[in-house]
XYZ file of N, CA and C in Angstrom:
606
model
N 0.914 -1.090 -0.365
C 0.320 -0.032 0.053
C 1.192 1.153 0.266
N 0.244 1.687 -0.969
C 1.205 3.519 -0.645
C 0.563 4.557 0.129
N 1.245 5.244 0.676
C 0.454 6.284 0.957
C -0.034 7.475 0.027
N -0.911 7.720 0.591
C -1.465 9.379 -0.761
C -0.926 10.305 -0.686
N -0.823 10.259 -2.094
C -0.424 11.874 -2.984
C 1.511 10.805 -3.270
N 1.412 9.158 -2.459
C 3.399 8.858 -3.251
C 3.333 9.165 -4.367
N 4.666 9.515 -5.115
C 4.845 9.186 -5.973
C 6.000 7.485 -5.875
N 5.788 6.780 -7.470
C 6.641 6.110 -7.151
C 7.040 6.061 -9.063
N 8.274 5.826 -8.948
C 8.989 5.836 -10.182
C 9.290 4.424 -9.709
N 8.872 3.406 -11.244
C 9.252 1.981 -11.177
C 7.634 1.278 -10.706
N 7.796 -0.104 -10.554
C 6.777 -0.872 -10.020
C 6.652 -0.990 -8.947
N 5.398 -1.294 -7.882
C 4.986 -2.500 -7.201
C 4.706 -3.502 -6.772
N 5.441 -3.721 -5.750
C 5.093 -5.628 -5.742
C 4.113 -5.609 -4.799
N 3.841 -7.085 -4.674
C 2.872 -7.406 -3.517
C 2.684 -9.183 -3.050
N 2.753 -9.451 -2.602
C 1.441 -11.039 -2.368
C 0.259 -10.940 -3.138
N -0.359 -9.978 -2.515
C -1.956 -9.570 -2.991
C -2.003 -8.724 -3.775
N -2.466 -7.306 -3.346
C -2.969 -6.318 -3.834
C -1.618 -5.136 -4.097
N -1.561 -4.015 -4.299
C -1.441 -3.278 -4.601
C -2.602 -2.036 -4.162
N -2.707 -1.663 -3.023
C -3.415 -0.207 -3.000
C -2.872 1.378 -3.114
N -3.489 1.860 -4.023
C -3.261 3.047 -4.951
C -3.867 4.090 -4.370
N -3.765 5.426 -3.435
C -4.621 6.736 -2.911
C -4.051 7.425 -3.637
N -4.753 7.911 -4.553
C -3.839 9.321 -5.198
C -2.961 9.961 -5.561
N -2.020 8.489 -6.544
C -0.535 7.966 -6.285
C -0.224 8.156 -7.589
N 0.913 8.995 -8.401
C 1.804 8.886 -9.492
C 2.537 7.861 -9.927
N 2.250 7.238 -10.714
C 3.052 6.128 -10.396
C 3.918 6.177 -12.423
N 5.253 5.983 -12.212
C 6.293 6.339 -13.970
C 6.619 5.033 -13.588
N 6.636 4.316 -14.617
C 7.225 2.845 -15.523
C 8.543 3.231 -15.979
N 9.405 3.051 -15.658
C 11.007 2.578 -16.236
C 11.030 1.974 -17.481
N 10.930 2.601 -18.542
C 11.158 2.167 -19.885
C 11.840 1.461 -19.711
N 12.976 1.309 -19.566
C 14.038 0.106 -19.573
C 15.507 0.063 -17.862
N 15.851 -1.070 -18.514
C 16.615 -1.174 -17.149
C 18.013 -1.226 -18.299
N 18.933 -0.382 -16.987
C 20.147 -0.498 -17.439
C 20.973 -1.629 -17.002
N 21.707 -2.421 -17.221
C 22.374 -3.291 -17.202
C 23.025 -3.121 -16.555
N 23.909 -3.566 -15.425
C 24.786 -3.141 -14.847
C 26.052 -3.772 -15.409
N 27.510 -3.707 -15.432
C 28.209 -3.756 -16.220
C 29.204 -4.912 -14.677
N 29.521 -5.418 -15.171
C 30.129 -6.741 -14.250
C 31.421 -6.530 -14.047
N 31.904 -5.995 -12.740
C 33.264 -5.832 -12.319
C 34.260 -7.240 -12.674
N 35.678 -7.243 -13.614
C 36.225 -7.893 -14.067
C 37.108 -9.029 -12.745
N 37.308 -9.957 -12.876
C 37.781 -10.574 -11.797
C 39.227 -10.758 -11.669
N 40.408 -10.227 -11.683
C 41.675 -10.001 -12.094
C 41.932 -11.927 -11.337
N 42.869 -12.626 -12.327
C 43.170 -13.747 -11.407
C 44.820 -13.651 -11.340
N 44.974 -13.084 -10.532
C 47.412 -13.451 -10.504
C 47.683 -14.701 -11.393
N 48.316 -13.990 -11.718
C 49.305 -15.080 -12.848
C 50.232 -15.210 -11.620
N 50.790 -16.667 -12.091
C 52.359 -17.162 -10.909
C 52.891 -17.131 -11.759
N 54.131 -16.592 -11.843
C 55.497 -16.791 -13.145
C 55.709 -17.923 -12.185
N 56.661 -18.824 -12.639
C 57.448 -19.868 -12.289
C 58.684 -19.335 -12.252
N 59.346 -19.446 -10.993
C 60.966 -19.492 -10.504
C 62.221 -20.081 -11.842
N 62.607 -19.033 -11.800
C 63.510 -19.951 -13.563
C 64.731 -20.420 -12.351
N 64.983 -21.541 -12.350
C 66.076 -22.235 -11.258
C 67.367 -22.789 -12.154
N 68.294 -21.813 -11.774
C 69.871 -21.939 -12.496
C 70.220 -23.067 -11.874
N 71.554 -23.350 -13.344
C 71.436 -24.612 -13.218
C 72.942 -24.837 -13.702
N 73.982 -24.915 -12.771
C 75.450 -24.617 -12.442
C 76.049 -25.396 -14.294
N 76.137 -25.312 -15.067
C 77.229 -26.259 -16.088
C 78.173 -26.199 -16.087
N 78.918 -27.771 -16.015
C 80.840 -27.052 -15.357
C 81.528 -27.172 -17.212
N 82.703 -26.621 -16.688
C 82.854 -25.544 -18.410
C 84.085 -26.504 -18.412
N 84.366 -27.321 -19.501
C 85.634 -28.094 -20.047
C 86.528 -26.774 -21.143
N 87.022 -27.577 -20.133
C 88.783 -26.332 -20.860
C 89.150 -27.306 -21.921
N 88.962 -27.285 -23.437
C 90.185 -27.504 -24.254
C 90.871 -26.616 -24.826
N 92.118 -26.872 -25.265
C 93.459 -26.897 -26.107
C 93.125 -25.467 -26.676
N 93.587 -24.669 -26.957
C 93.481 -23.205 -27.179
C 94.881 -22.460 -28.269
N 94.661 -21.890 -28.617
C 96.235 -21.423 -29.351
C 97.091 -21.462 -28.159
N 98.004 -22.220 -29.033
C 99.660 -22.751 -28.551
C 100.292 -21.153 -28.219
N 100.434 -21.307 -27.083
C 101.125 -20.193 -26.145
C 102.869 -20.727 -25.476
N 103.936 -19.761 -26.697
C 105.245 -20.188 -26.654
C 105.955 -18.997 -25.395
N 106.617 -19.786 -24.582
C 107.577 -19.326 -24.166
C 108.866 -19.484 -23.593
N 109.835 -19.094 -23.345
C 110.710 -18.276 -23.214
C 111.850 -18.687 -22.225
N 112.522 -19.390 -21.104
C 112.785 -19.976 -20.010
C 113.720 -20.521 -20.110
N 114.959 -19.402 -19.646
C 116.631 -20.133 -19.744
C 116.794 -19.988 -20.690
N 116.534 -19.843 -21.481
C 116.920 -19.539 -22.792
C 116.133 -20.919 -24.936
N 114.857 -21.766 -23.525
C 114.716 -22.916 -24.022
C 112.998 -22.372 -24.697
N 112.911 -22.425 -25.795
C 111.651 -22.068 -25.920
C 110.026 -23.210 -25.972
N 109.552 -23.179 -25.302
C 108.512 -24.233 -24.757
C 107.181 -23.725 -25.354
N 106.374 -24.770 -26.139
C 105.300 -24.623 -26.643
C 104.055 -25.368 -25.756
N 102.971 -24.427 -25.249
C 101.713 -24.961 -24.089
C 101.299 -24.745 -25.237
N 100.321 -25.469 -24.753
C 98.514 -25.027 -25.003
C 97.626 -25.154 -23.870
N 96.599 -25.013 -23.426
C 95.855 -24.114 -22.027
C 96.085 -25.738 -21.436
N 96.049 -26.204 -20.511
C 95.838 -27.402 -20.099
C 94.510 -28.294 -19.863
N 94.194 -28.969 -20.449
C 92.981 -30.009 -19.632
C 93.738 -30.807 -18.333
N 92.590 -30.451 -17.279
C 93.482 -30.642 -16.526
C 92.583 -32.347 -16.138
N 93.650 -33.286 -15.592
C 92.771 -34.434 -16.154
C 94.288 -35.086 -13.850
N 92.676 -35.309 -12.934
C 93.652 -36.709 -12.134
C 94.182 -37.887 -12.140
N 94.947 -38.072 -12.367
C 95.885 -39.613 -12.403
C 95.245 -40.364 -11.142
N 96.108 -41.652 -11.008
C 95.931 -42.345 -10.092
C 97.017 -42.205 -9.379
N 97.882 -41.320 -9.273
C 98.727 -40.966 -8.222
C 98.401 -40.121 -7.092
N 97.316 -38.980 -7.888
C 96.388 -38.061 -7.237
C 97.120 -36.388 -7.412
N 97.904 -36.585 -8.587
C 98.330 -35.154 -9.146
C 98.427 -34.914 -10.647
N 97.542 -33.928 -10.421
C 96.882 -33.652 -12.268
C 98.687 -33.162 -12.796
N 97.791 -32.972 -14.282
C 99.013 -32.005 -15.169
C 98.934 -31.098 -14.780
N 98.705 -30.469 -14.092
C 98.594 -29.409 -13.647
C 99.753 -29.012 -13.041
N 99.865 -30.101 -11.814
C 101.163 -30.245 -10.508
C 101.785 -31.035 -11.471
N 101.866 -31.815 -12.244
C 103.527 -32.187 -13.190
C 104.297 -31.100 -13.778
N 103.430 -29.864 -13.854
C 103.652 -29.162 -14.859
C 104.730 -28.559 -14.109
N 103.491 -27.972 -12.946
C 105.172 -26.939 -11.664
C 106.015 -27.900 -11.222
N 105.466 -29.701 -10.749
C 106.625 -29.946 -10.217
C 107.967 -29.661 -11.857
N 108.034 -29.997 -12.305
C 108.561 -29.881 -13.681
C 109.370 -27.738 -14.538
N 108.509 -27.515 -14.497
C 108.981 -25.953 -13.915
C 110.105 -25.700 -12.892
N 109.793 -26.241 -11.496
C 111.024 -26.454 -10.845
C 111.968 -26.697 -10.716
N 112.117 -27.865 -11.449
C 113.085 -28.973 -11.851
C 114.329 -27.726 -12.791
N 113.099 -27.131 -13.506
C 114.137 -26.125 -14.398
C 114.739 -25.054 -13.194
N 114.014 -24.152 -12.516
C 113.682 -22.944 -11.888
C 115.638 -23.580 -11.141
N 115.072 -24.546 -10.309
C 117.082 -24.915 -9.899
C 117.940 -25.670 -10.933
N 117.427 -25.658 -11.781
C 119.482 -26.027 -12.489
C 119.334 -24.597 -12.989
N 118.017 -23.585 -13.391
C 119.419 -22.315 -14.086
C 119.433 -21.143 -12.385
N 119.016 -22.063 -11.424
C 119.746 -20.985 -10.087
C 120.795 -21.078 -9.885
N 120.994 -22.969 -10.477
C 122.622 -23.182 -10.342
C 123.503 -22.532 -11.387
N 123.396 -22.382 -12.561
C 123.725 -22.441 -13.476
C 124.163 -20.644 -13.235
N 123.709 -19.898 -12.953
C 123.423 -18.518 -12.496
C 124.434 -18.362 -11.512
N 123.987 -19.545 -10.153
C 125.567 -19.320 -8.864
C 127.086 -19.951 -9.673
N 126.714 -20.540 -10.893
C 128.326 -21.283 -11.044
C 128.250 -22.464 -11.346
N 126.804 -23.048 -10.733
C 127.770 -24.922 -9.980
C 126.525 -25.590 -10.985
N 126.947 -26.997 -11.105
C 126.296 -27.659 -11.404
C 126.430 -27.746 -12.693
N 126.006 -27.891 -13.749
C 126.641 -27.977 -15.223
C 125.531 -27.240 -15.922
N 126.025 -27.170 -17.415
C 124.566 -26.195 -18.050
C 122.854 -26.741 -18.351
N 122.959 -25.734 -18.376
C 120.996 -26.409 -18.199
C 120.806 -27.476 -19.696
N 121.652 -28.017 -20.692
C 121.816 -28.461 -21.824
C 121.938 -29.560 -21.411
N 122.675 -29.700 -20.230
C 123.127 -30.796 -19.528
C 120.902 -32.014 -19.325
N 120.416 -31.471 -19.402
C 119.204 -31.790 -18.391
C 118.447 -32.578 -19.338
N 118.820 -32.716 -20.695
C 117.900 -33.178 -22.366
C 119.001 -34.368 -22.159
N 120.297 -35.025 -21.540
C 120.398 -35.976 -21.671
C 122.323 -36.159 -22.257
N 122.803 -34.701 -22.864
C 123.441 -34.700 -23.046
C 123.880 -33.631 -23.374
N 125.249 -33.232 -22.651
C 125.767 -32.104 -23.137
C 127.092 -30.579 -23.742
N 127.003 -29.985 -24.262
C 127.718 -29.651 -25.273
C 128.709 -30.453 -25.133
N 129.733 -30.676 -23.955
C 130.934 -31.354 -23.883
C 131.260 -32.358 -25.137
N 129.356 -33.247 -25.710
C 129.671 -34.080 -26.195
C 129.713 -33.714 -27.831
N 129.943 -32.839 -27.927
C 130.426 -32.412 -29.185
C 131.669 -32.337 -30.051
N 132.257 -33.926 -30.836
C 133.579 -34.027 -30.726
C 133.727 -33.727 -32.167
N 133.105 -33.470 -33.031
C 133.640 -32.663 -34.271
C 133.453 -31.117 -34.274
N 134.049 -30.406 -35.860
C 134.063 -28.848 -35.800
C 133.085 -28.742 -36.404
N 132.279 -27.339 -35.889
C 130.833 -27.478 -35.889
C 130.955 -25.822 -37.056
N 130.129 -25.898 -38.782
C 130.294 -24.338 -39.230
C 129.080 -24.478 -39.786
N 129.006 -23.374 -40.539
C 127.692 -22.391 -41.136
C 127.554 -23.787 -41.949
N 126.410 -24.636 -42.482
C 125.396 -24.979 -43.653
C 125.625 -26.730 -42.498
N 126.375 -26.907 -41.787
C 126.102 -28.413 -40.989
C 124.314 -28.575 -40.576
N 124.393 -29.754 -40.605
C 122.850 -30.142 -40.375
C 123.530 -31.231 -39.019
N 123.296 -31.753 -37.404
C 123.003 -32.890 -37.401
C 122.903 -32.456 -35.831
N 122.798 -33.746 -35.059
C 122.290 -33.660 -33.873
C 123.111 -32.551 -33.088
N 124.427 -32.721 -32.970
C 125.986 -32.022 -32.623
C 125.667 -30.550 -32.707
N 125.014 -30.017 -34.245
C 124.379 -28.551 -33.914
C 123.191 -28.444 -33.341
N 122.388 -29.557 -32.382
C 121.410 -29.308 -31.423
C 121.875 -29.125 -30.356
N 123.154 -29.982 -30.023
C 123.857 -29.947 -28.836
C 123.803 -28.115 -28.630
N 124.746 -27.540 -30.010
C 125.381 -26.237 -29.763
C 124.288 -25.614 -29.788
N 123.077 -25.441 -30.361
C 122.194 -24.586 -30.349
C 121.364 -24.297 -28.693
N 120.863 -25.615 -28.080
C 120.633 -25.474 -27.184
C 121.865 -25.189 -26.022
N 122.780 -25.190 -26.122
C 123.879 -24.459 -24.514
C 124.352 -23.069 -25.621
N 123.887 -22.823 -26.362
C 124.039 -20.999 -26.461
C 122.389 -20.457 -26.261
N 120.702 -21.029 -26.103
C 120.124 -19.804 -25.609
C 120.146 -20.447 -24.670
N 120.793 -21.318 -23.801
C 120.760 -21.197 -22.123
C 121.984 -20.107 -21.703
N 122.632 -20.529 -22.293
C 123.803 -18.942 -21.558
C 123.129 -18.180 -22.304
N 122.600 -16.961 -23.258
C 121.920 -15.987 -24.028
C 122.833 -14.748 -23.070
N 123.615 -14.682 -24.339
C 124.521 -13.862 -23.747
C 124.845 -12.700 -24.937
N 123.144 -12.596 -25.721
C 123.013 -11.025 -26.086
C 121.567 -11.413 -27.225
N 121.984 -10.503 -27.896
C 120.077 -10.514 -29.164
C 120.832 -11.493 -30.072
N 121.729 -11.811 -30.839
C 121.857 -12.993 -31.201
C 120.931 -14.787 -30.938
N 121.082 -14.807 -29.253
C 120.769 -15.848 -29.240
C 119.663 -15.566 -28.024
N 119.782 -15.120 -28.620
C 117.747 -14.260 -28.062
C 117.126 -14.778 -29.334
N 117.522 -14.441 -31.085
C 116.745 -14.950 -31.396
C 116.922 -16.334 -31.860
N 117.547 -17.065 -31.826
C 118.227 -18.231 -31.897
C 117.249 -18.567 -30.981
N 116.868 -18.324 -29.559
C 116.277 -18.973 -28.403
C 114.610 -18.851 -29.430
N 114.003 -17.991 -29.784
C 112.848 -17.597 -30.649
C 112.487 -18.292 -31.858
N 113.727 -18.747 -32.214
C 113.710 -20.109 -33.666
C 113.227 -20.887 -33.001
N 114.009 -22.024 -31.944
C 114.410 -22.760 -31.515
C 115.331 -23.727 -32.309
N 116.274 -24.705 -31.893
C 117.108 -25.831 -31.629
C 116.491 -26.612 -33.117
N 117.045 -25.689 -34.419
C 116.389 -26.868 -35.567
C 117.528 -27.610 -36.118
N 118.960 -27.879 -35.691
C 119.538 -29.002 -35.477
C 120.363 -27.886 -36.986
N 120.476 -26.738 -37.601
C 120.612 -26.358 -38.812
C 121.412 -25.647 -38.217
N 122.630 -25.394 -38.664
C 123.786 -24.325 -38.707
C 123.407 -23.142 -39.385
N 122.634 -21.884 -39.100
C 122.430 -21.281 -40.259
C 123.450 -20.072 -39.624
N 122.806 -19.088 -40.388
C 123.603 -17.625 -40.079
C 123.235 -17.058 -38.189
N 122.261 -16.992 -37.945
C 122.158 -17.600 -37.016
C 122.992 -17.971 -36.098
N 123.349 -19.113 -36.173
C 123.933 -19.835 -34.978
C 124.765 -19.518 -34.909
N 125.849 -19.446 -36.177
C 126.809 -18.383 -36.510
C 126.885 -17.326 -35.910
N 126.290 -16.809 -35.545
C 125.793 -14.739 -34.850
C 126.418 -15.394 -33.690
N 125.081 -16.583 -33.014
C 125.413 -16.744 -31.877
C 125.792 -16.943 -31.043
N 127.076 -18.202 -31.827
C 128.583 -18.943 -31.483
C 129.550 -17.287 -31.281
N 129.417 -16.851 -32.229
C 130.172 -15.749 -32.672
C 130.004 -14.645 -30.907
N 128.676 -14.427 -30.693
C 128.493 -13.623 -29.749
C 128.686 -14.741 -28.083
N 129.193 -15.624 -28.634
C 129.497 -16.009 -27.113
C 131.037 -16.181 -27.244
N 131.724 -16.825 -28.132
C 132.974 -16.451 -28.023
C 133.384 -14.938 -27.678
N 132.552 -13.511 -28.183
C 133.083 -12.705 -27.861
C 133.333 -12.105 -26.185
N 131.516 -12.986 -26.049
C 131.893 -12.168 -23.684
C 132.595 -13.519 -23.547
N 132.736 -14.416 -23.719
C 133.829 -15.138 -22.871
C 135.157 -14.924 -23.021
N 135.557 -14.033 -24.112
C 137.200 -14.479 -24.873
C 137.688 -15.056 -25.788
N 136.719 -15.845 -25.871
C 137.448 -16.313 -27.255
C 137.973 -16.245 -28.806
N 139.448 -16.391 -28.826
C 139.567 -15.756 -29.966
C 140.489 -16.407 -30.733
N 140.046 -15.956 -31.947
C 139.151 -15.829 -32.711
C 137.707 -15.988 -33.143
N 136.757 -14.948 -32.574
C 135.743 -14.948 -32.450
C 133.693 -14.596 -34.084
N 134.957 -15.952 -34.642
C 134.445 -15.997 -36.040
C 132.498 -16.594 -36.194
N 132.782 -17.221 -34.438
C 131.377 -18.157 -34.832
C 131.195 -19.576 -35.743
N 133.047 -20.968 -35.191
C 132.907 -21.300 -36.400
C 133.330 -22.123 -34.698
N 132.503 -22.842 -34.363
C 133.340 -24.155 -33.510
C 134.198 -25.502 -33.555
N 135.006 -24.660 -33.293
C 136.367 -25.863 -33.635
C 137.545 -25.985 -32.140
N 138.189 -25.995 -32.338
C 139.285 -27.030 -31.317
C 139.456 -25.714 -30.205
N 139.247 -24.376 -30.174
C 139.576 -23.281 -29.517
C 138.396 -23.293 -27.782
N 137.186 -24.060 -28.992
C 136.357 -23.382 -28.242
C 136.338 -24.442 -27.512
N 136.553 -25.259 -28.104
C 135.767 -27.125 -27.612
C 136.613 -27.111 -26.173
N 138.714 -26.769 -26.123
C 138.800 -26.729 -25.266
C 138.380 -25.709 -23.755
N 137.786 -24.673 -24.442
C 137.273 -23.590 -23.812
C 136.357 -24.265 -22.637
N 135.407 -24.929 -23.235
C 134.530 -25.085 -22.952
C 134.365 -26.310 -21.495
N 135.247 -27.023 -22.444
C 135.686 -28.399 -21.540
C 136.937 -27.825 -19.623
N 136.609 -26.862 -19.965
C 137.801 -26.497 -19.040
C 137.259 -25.188 -17.977
N 135.916 -24.465 -18.849
C 134.770 -24.524 -17.438
C 133.646 -24.206 -17.838
N 132.844 -25.640 -17.943
C 131.800 -26.022 -18.745
C 131.960 -28.471 -18.082
């Protein structure tokens, strides 16, 4: 039931009847639908798991080093642990310690030349040597000259290494050595005078 003179916008609903008494009723022409509010569902992104991948060290560009007058070409070592418990790197360090010890002995005037560590000494050369020769005796001589490092010619010979060929560079390195130690004449030939000097001093 509506009060007398009441105004109604819309509809009046009752279980039995709607009683009107001088009422103004206005019907709503259309119902504006309500826009549903979107439900935002949070998206849970998976957390990335970082997995450490072991790096395998493989040989790369050769590195040439010159220690004690000898050129040694090394590759980046691949380290393997052997049954003895020592890795390749440990063995290399042991070898370097031995070479350093030999160099220290030579520098202090003790022991023999570094070339003796390779099984033969320059004193084992019994033949005369000159430019153009090629033999194992030339290798011994070149190693000896490199180990003595008496000047720029010996340094250049170290970069080339012991090639077994008695060329101009070997002759210059030998002449350089002869001049430094007082062997006359210092022509760069390996003969009786140089051999006698070596036997007396090495």
